[in-house]
Amino acid sequence: MHHKMKAALVGGAALLATAAVLAGTLNQPEGPAAAETPRPAATVQTTLPGLVPASGEPELPGLQGAKPAMGRAVQVKGPFDDRFVLEQLAFAHAAASGSVRITSDVSDLLELEVLAGFYDKQGKLLGTGRYLHHAEEDGHSHSGPPSETEKFSIPVPANLRGKAVSAAVGVPVLVNE
């Protein structure tokens, strides 16, 4: 009887091993496609605690506390201030304007965003406007040296005209080669 139990256990183990092999091959393609079909690799999931995906437009926290004098435009700090100089900043009742002169090495200005906050007489931030520059991907090479200065004008939004008396300006996006 002891011999029969051993045979039963060995037979059962062999049956389980055969079932496992068959289960692994049932969903596999046959023929030439089998060699071409990549088998799924082990995946690694990575999470970065506390990292929140970007949403909306880039902002400048300094706009909240800026209180430019009436009729003036001032610069607020941004993440790329070491790579450019804002020049000829001005505020007219219709727009904030000026130019961004790139001071870092540049072969082409790819992306530039200038953000302006508009303020009332009490220095309260009423709203914002943006100037966007996107490099054209036309596939043509440009002759001559790249331009290192980009002029901008950011109109006061229609709903703020007549209320906005000053502006604060900064650069939240700057990409150059």
mmCIF file of C-alpha atoms in Angstrom:
data_model
loop_
_atom_site.group_PDB
_atom_site.id
_atom_site.type_symbol
_atom_site.label_atom_id
_atom_site.label_comp_id
_atom_site.label_asym_id
_atom_site.label_seq_id
_atom_site.Cartn_x
_atom_site.Cartn_y
_atom_site.Cartn_z
ATOM 1 C CA MET A 1 0.000 0.000 0.000
ATOM 2 C CA HIS A 2 2.832 2.325 0.752
ATOM 3 C CA HIS A 3 4.094 1.772 -2.789
ATOM 4 C CA LYS A 4 0.686 2.686 -4.233
ATOM 5 C CA MET A 5 0.621 6.012 -2.310
ATOM 6 C CA LYS A 6 4.036 6.962 -3.652
ATOM 7 C CA ALA A 7 2.912 6.189 -7.185
ATOM 8 C CA ALA A 8 -0.247 8.240 -6.684
ATOM 9 C CA LEU A 9 1.735 11.231 -5.357
ATOM 10 C CA VAL A 10 4.259 11.072 -8.202
ATOM 11 C CA GLY A 11 1.423 10.723 -10.726
ATOM 12 C CA GLY A 12 -0.415 13.678 -9.172
ATOM 13 C CA ALA A 13 2.711 15.835 -9.267
ATOM 14 C CA ALA A 14 3.292 14.925 -12.898
ATOM 15 C CA LEU A 15 -0.321 15.808 -13.709
ATOM 16 C CA LEU A 16 0.033 19.224 -12.004
ATOM 17 C CA ALA A 17 3.295 19.956 -13.859
ATOM 18 C CA THR A 18 1.700 19.043 -17.186
ATOM 19 C CA ALA A 19 -1.315 21.250 -16.433
ATOM 20 C CA ALA A 20 0.971 24.193 -15.590
ATOM 21 C CA VAL A 21 2.923 23.827 -18.839
ATOM 22 C CA LEU A 22 -0.277 23.578 -20.872
ATOM 23 C CA ALA A 23 -1.792 26.614 -19.154
ATOM 24 C CA GLY A 24 1.294 28.643 -20.014
ATOM 25 C CA THR A 25 1.154 27.715 -23.693
ATOM 26 C CA LEU A 26 -2.598 27.906 -24.321
ATOM 27 C CA ASN A 27 -2.575 31.656 -24.989
ATOM 28 C CA GLN A 28 0.651 31.687 -27.007
ATOM 29 C CA PRO A 29 0.488 32.133 -30.812
ATOM 30 C CA GLU A 30 1.611 29.264 -32.982
ATOM 31 C CA GLY A 31 3.701 29.171 -36.132
ATOM 32 C CA PRO A 32 5.988 31.948 -37.455
ATOM 33 C CA ALA A 33 4.099 34.636 -35.496
ATOM 34 C CA ALA A 34 5.148 32.956 -32.251
ATOM 35 C CA ALA A 35 8.793 33.882 -32.809
ATOM 36 C CA GLU A 36 7.900 37.502 -33.667
ATOM 37 C CA THR A 37 5.542 38.094 -30.754
ATOM 38 C CA PRO A 38 7.440 39.708 -27.911
ATOM 39 C CA ARG A 39 6.694 38.361 -24.492
ATOM 40 C CA PRO A 40 5.678 40.985 -21.958
ATOM 41 C CA ALA A 41 8.570 42.110 -19.829
ATOM 42 C CA ALA A 42 8.225 42.736 -16.161
ATOM 43 C CA THR A 43 6.969 46.252 -15.592
ATOM 44 C CA VAL A 44 8.223 48.667 -13.030
ATOM 45 C CA GLN A 45 5.835 51.135 -11.535
ATOM 46 C CA THR A 46 7.382 54.307 -10.212
ATOM 47 C CA THR A 47 5.595 56.835 -8.101
ATOM 48 C CA LEU A 48 7.021 60.079 -6.889
ATOM 49 C CA PRO A 49 5.257 61.016 -3.673
ATOM 50 C CA GLY A 50 4.211 64.630 -3.525
ATOM 51 C CA LEU A 51 4.758 65.256 -7.249
ATOM 52 C CA VAL A 52 1.656 66.823 -8.718
ATOM 53 C CA PRO A 53 1.312 66.883 -12.509
ATOM 54 C CA ALA A 54 1.258 70.326 -14.057
ATOM 55 C CA SER A 55 -2.139 71.651 -14.961
ATOM 56 C CA GLY A 56 -3.148 74.927 -16.500
ATOM 57 C CA GLU A 57 -0.842 77.725 -17.539
ATOM 58 C CA PRO A 58 2.493 78.490 -15.844
ATOM 59 C CA GLU A 59 2.150 81.122 -13.129
ATOM 60 C CA LEU A 60 4.471 83.436 -11.229
ATOM 61 C CA PRO A 61 3.837 83.536 -7.469
ATOM 62 C CA GLY A 62 5.356 87.041 -7.296
ATOM 63 C CA LEU A 63 2.334 88.508 -9.095
ATOM 64 C CA GLN A 64 0.250 88.146 -5.922
ATOM 65 C CA GLY A 65 2.443 90.450 -3.853
ATOM 66 C CA ALA A 66 3.570 92.939 -6.494
ATOM 67 C CA LYS A 67 2.117 96.410 -6.086
ATOM 68 C CA PRO A 68 3.436 98.446 -8.994
ATOM 69 C CA ALA A 69 2.979 102.205 -8.882
ATOM 70 C CA MET A 70 0.219 103.691 -11.000
ATOM 71 C CA GLY A 71 1.200 103.978 -14.667
ATOM 72 C CA ARG A 72 4.226 101.683 -14.259
ATOM 73 C CA ALA A 73 5.305 98.165 -15.180
ATOM 74 C CA VAL A 74 7.727 96.297 -12.922
ATOM 75 C CA GLN A 75 9.466 92.933 -13.132
ATOM 76 C CA VAL A 76 8.536 90.008 -10.868
ATOM 77 C CA LYS A 77 10.864 87.082 -10.203
ATOM 78 C CA GLY A 78 10.653 83.966 -12.319
ATOM 79 C CA PRO A 79 12.565 80.710 -12.697
ATOM 80 C CA PHE A 80 14.723 81.880 -15.637
ATOM 81 C CA ASP A 81 15.797 85.353 -14.503
ATOM 82 C CA ASP A 82 19.482 84.417 -14.782
ATOM 83 C CA ARG A 83 19.081 83.837 -18.551
ATOM 84 C CA PHE A 84 17.538 87.137 -19.726
ATOM 85 C CA VAL A 85 17.039 90.841 -19.029
ATOM 86 C CA LEU A 86 13.682 92.585 -19.322
ATOM 87 C CA GLU A 87 14.169 95.937 -21.008
ATOM 88 C CA GLN A 88 11.988 98.949 -21.798
ATOM 89 C CA LEU A 89 9.157 97.786 -19.521
ATOM 90 C CA ALA A 90 6.179 100.082 -19.884
ATOM 91 C CA PHE A 91 2.497 100.190 -19.054
ATOM 92 C CA ALA A 92 -0.016 102.099 -21.123
ATOM 93 C CA HIS A 93 -3.683 101.804 -20.267
ATOM 94 C CA ALA A 94 -4.075 99.348 -23.152
ATOM 95 C CA ALA A 95 -1.015 97.086 -22.686
ATOM 96 C CA ALA A 96 2.173 96.116 -20.876
ATOM 97 C CA SER A 97 5.166 96.024 -23.215
ATOM 98 C CA GLY A 98 8.920 95.644 -23.344
ATOM 99 C CA SER A 99 11.541 93.258 -24.638
ATOM 100 C CA VAL A 100 13.290 90.138 -23.413
ATOM 101 C CA ARG A 101 17.014 90.134 -24.172
ATOM 102 C CA ILE A 102 18.464 86.645 -23.828
ATOM 103 C CA THR A 103 21.818 86.726 -22.028
ATOM 104 C CA SER A 104 22.582 82.987 -21.971
ATOM 105 C CA ASP A 105 24.130 81.276 -24.976
ATOM 106 C CA VAL A 106 21.461 80.987 -27.610
ATOM 107 C CA SER A 107 21.289 79.560 -31.080
ATOM 108 C CA ASP A 108 17.516 79.736 -31.375
ATOM 109 C CA LEU A 109 14.719 80.902 -29.109
ATOM 110 C CA LEU A 110 12.300 77.970 -29.106
ATOM 111 C CA GLU A 111 9.657 78.915 -26.520
ATOM 112 C CA LEU A 112 9.035 82.089 -24.583
ATOM 113 C CA GLU A 113 6.121 83.053 -22.407
ATOM 114 C CA VAL A 114 5.842 86.468 -20.805
ATOM 115 C CA LEU A 115 3.159 86.843 -18.144
ATOM 116 C CA ALA A 116 1.726 90.195 -17.079
ATOM 117 C CA GLY A 117 -0.416 90.844 -14.037
ATOM 118 C CA PHE A 118 -2.684 93.903 -14.171
ATOM 119 C CA TYR A 119 -3.501 95.914 -11.019
ATOM 120 C CA ASP A 120 -6.092 98.430 -9.858
ATOM 121 C CA LYS A 121 -5.444 101.738 -8.021
ATOM 122 C CA GLN A 122 -5.234 99.931 -4.663
ATOM 123 C CA GLY A 123 -2.595 97.511 -5.983
ATOM 124 C CA LYS A 124 -4.990 94.554 -6.157
ATOM 125 C CA LEU A 125 -4.251 91.973 -8.877
ATOM 126 C CA LEU A 126 -7.212 92.070 -11.272
ATOM 127 C CA GLY A 127 -6.111 89.482 -13.840
ATOM 128 C CA THR A 128 -3.372 88.415 -16.212
ATOM 129 C CA GLY A 129 -2.421 88.309 -19.867
ATOM 130 C CA ARG A 130 0.242 86.401 -21.796
ATOM 131 C CA TYR A 131 2.604 86.814 -24.695
ATOM 132 C CA LEU A 132 3.654 83.534 -26.352
ATOM 133 C CA HIS A 133 6.510 82.915 -28.783
ATOM 134 C CA HIS A 134 6.787 79.460 -30.412
ATOM 135 C CA ALA A 135 9.627 78.674 -32.804
ATOM 136 C CA GLU A 136 8.288 77.813 -36.207
ATOM 137 C CA GLU A 137 9.083 74.276 -37.228
ATOM 138 C CA ASP A 138 9.279 74.963 -40.937
ATOM 139 C CA GLY A 139 12.320 72.785 -41.571
ATOM 140 C CA HIS A 140 14.251 75.666 -43.164
ATOM 141 C CA SER A 141 17.562 76.827 -41.823
ATOM 142 C CA HIS A 142 17.715 80.481 -40.875
ATOM 143 C CA SER A 143 20.529 82.627 -42.169
ATOM 144 C CA GLY A 144 22.445 85.011 -39.973
ATOM 145 C CA PRO A 145 22.881 85.051 -36.199
ATOM 146 C CA PRO A 146 19.880 84.222 -34.011
ATOM 147 C CA SER A 147 17.889 87.065 -32.542
ATOM 148 C CA GLU A 148 18.607 87.478 -28.875
ATOM 149 C CA THR A 149 15.863 90.041 -28.251
ATOM 150 C CA GLU A 150 12.130 89.419 -28.404
ATOM 151 C CA LYS A 151 9.754 92.380 -28.168
ATOM 152 C CA PHE A 152 6.377 91.785 -26.566
ATOM 153 C CA SER A 153 3.102 93.569 -25.968
ATOM 154 C CA ILE A 154 0.422 92.110 -23.715
ATOM 155 C CA PRO A 155 -2.970 93.778 -24.083
ATOM 156 C CA VAL A 156 -5.034 94.492 -20.997
ATOM 157 C CA PRO A 157 -7.934 91.992 -21.140
ATOM 158 C CA ALA A 158 -11.160 93.632 -22.332
ATOM 159 C CA ASN A 159 -12.920 93.093 -18.987
ATOM 160 C CA LEU A 160 -10.111 94.964 -17.154
ATOM 161 C CA ARG A 161 -9.829 98.019 -19.420
ATOM 162 C CA GLY A 162 -10.424 101.196 -17.512
ATOM 163 C CA LYS A 163 -9.729 99.395 -14.194
ATOM 164 C CA ALA A 164 -6.074 98.347 -14.685
ATOM 165 C CA VAL A 165 -3.608 101.136 -13.868
ATOM 166 C CA SER A 166 -0.303 99.223 -13.618
ATOM 167 C CA ALA A 167 1.375 95.925 -14.450
ATOM 168 C CA ALA A 168 3.952 93.435 -13.215
ATOM 169 C CA VAL A 169 5.761 91.277 -15.778
ATOM 170 C CA GLY A 170 7.799 88.065 -15.599
ATOM 171 C CA VAL A 171 8.893 85.068 -17.647
ATOM 172 C CA PRO A 172 7.590 81.646 -16.531
ATOM 173 C CA VAL A 173 8.728 79.815 -19.716
ATOM 174 C CA LEU A 174 12.028 80.160 -21.601
ATOM 175 C CA VAL A 175 13.456 77.444 -23.857
ATOM 176 C CA ASN A 176 16.451 78.075 -26.077
ATOM 177 C CA GLU A 177 19.113 75.935 -27.717
#
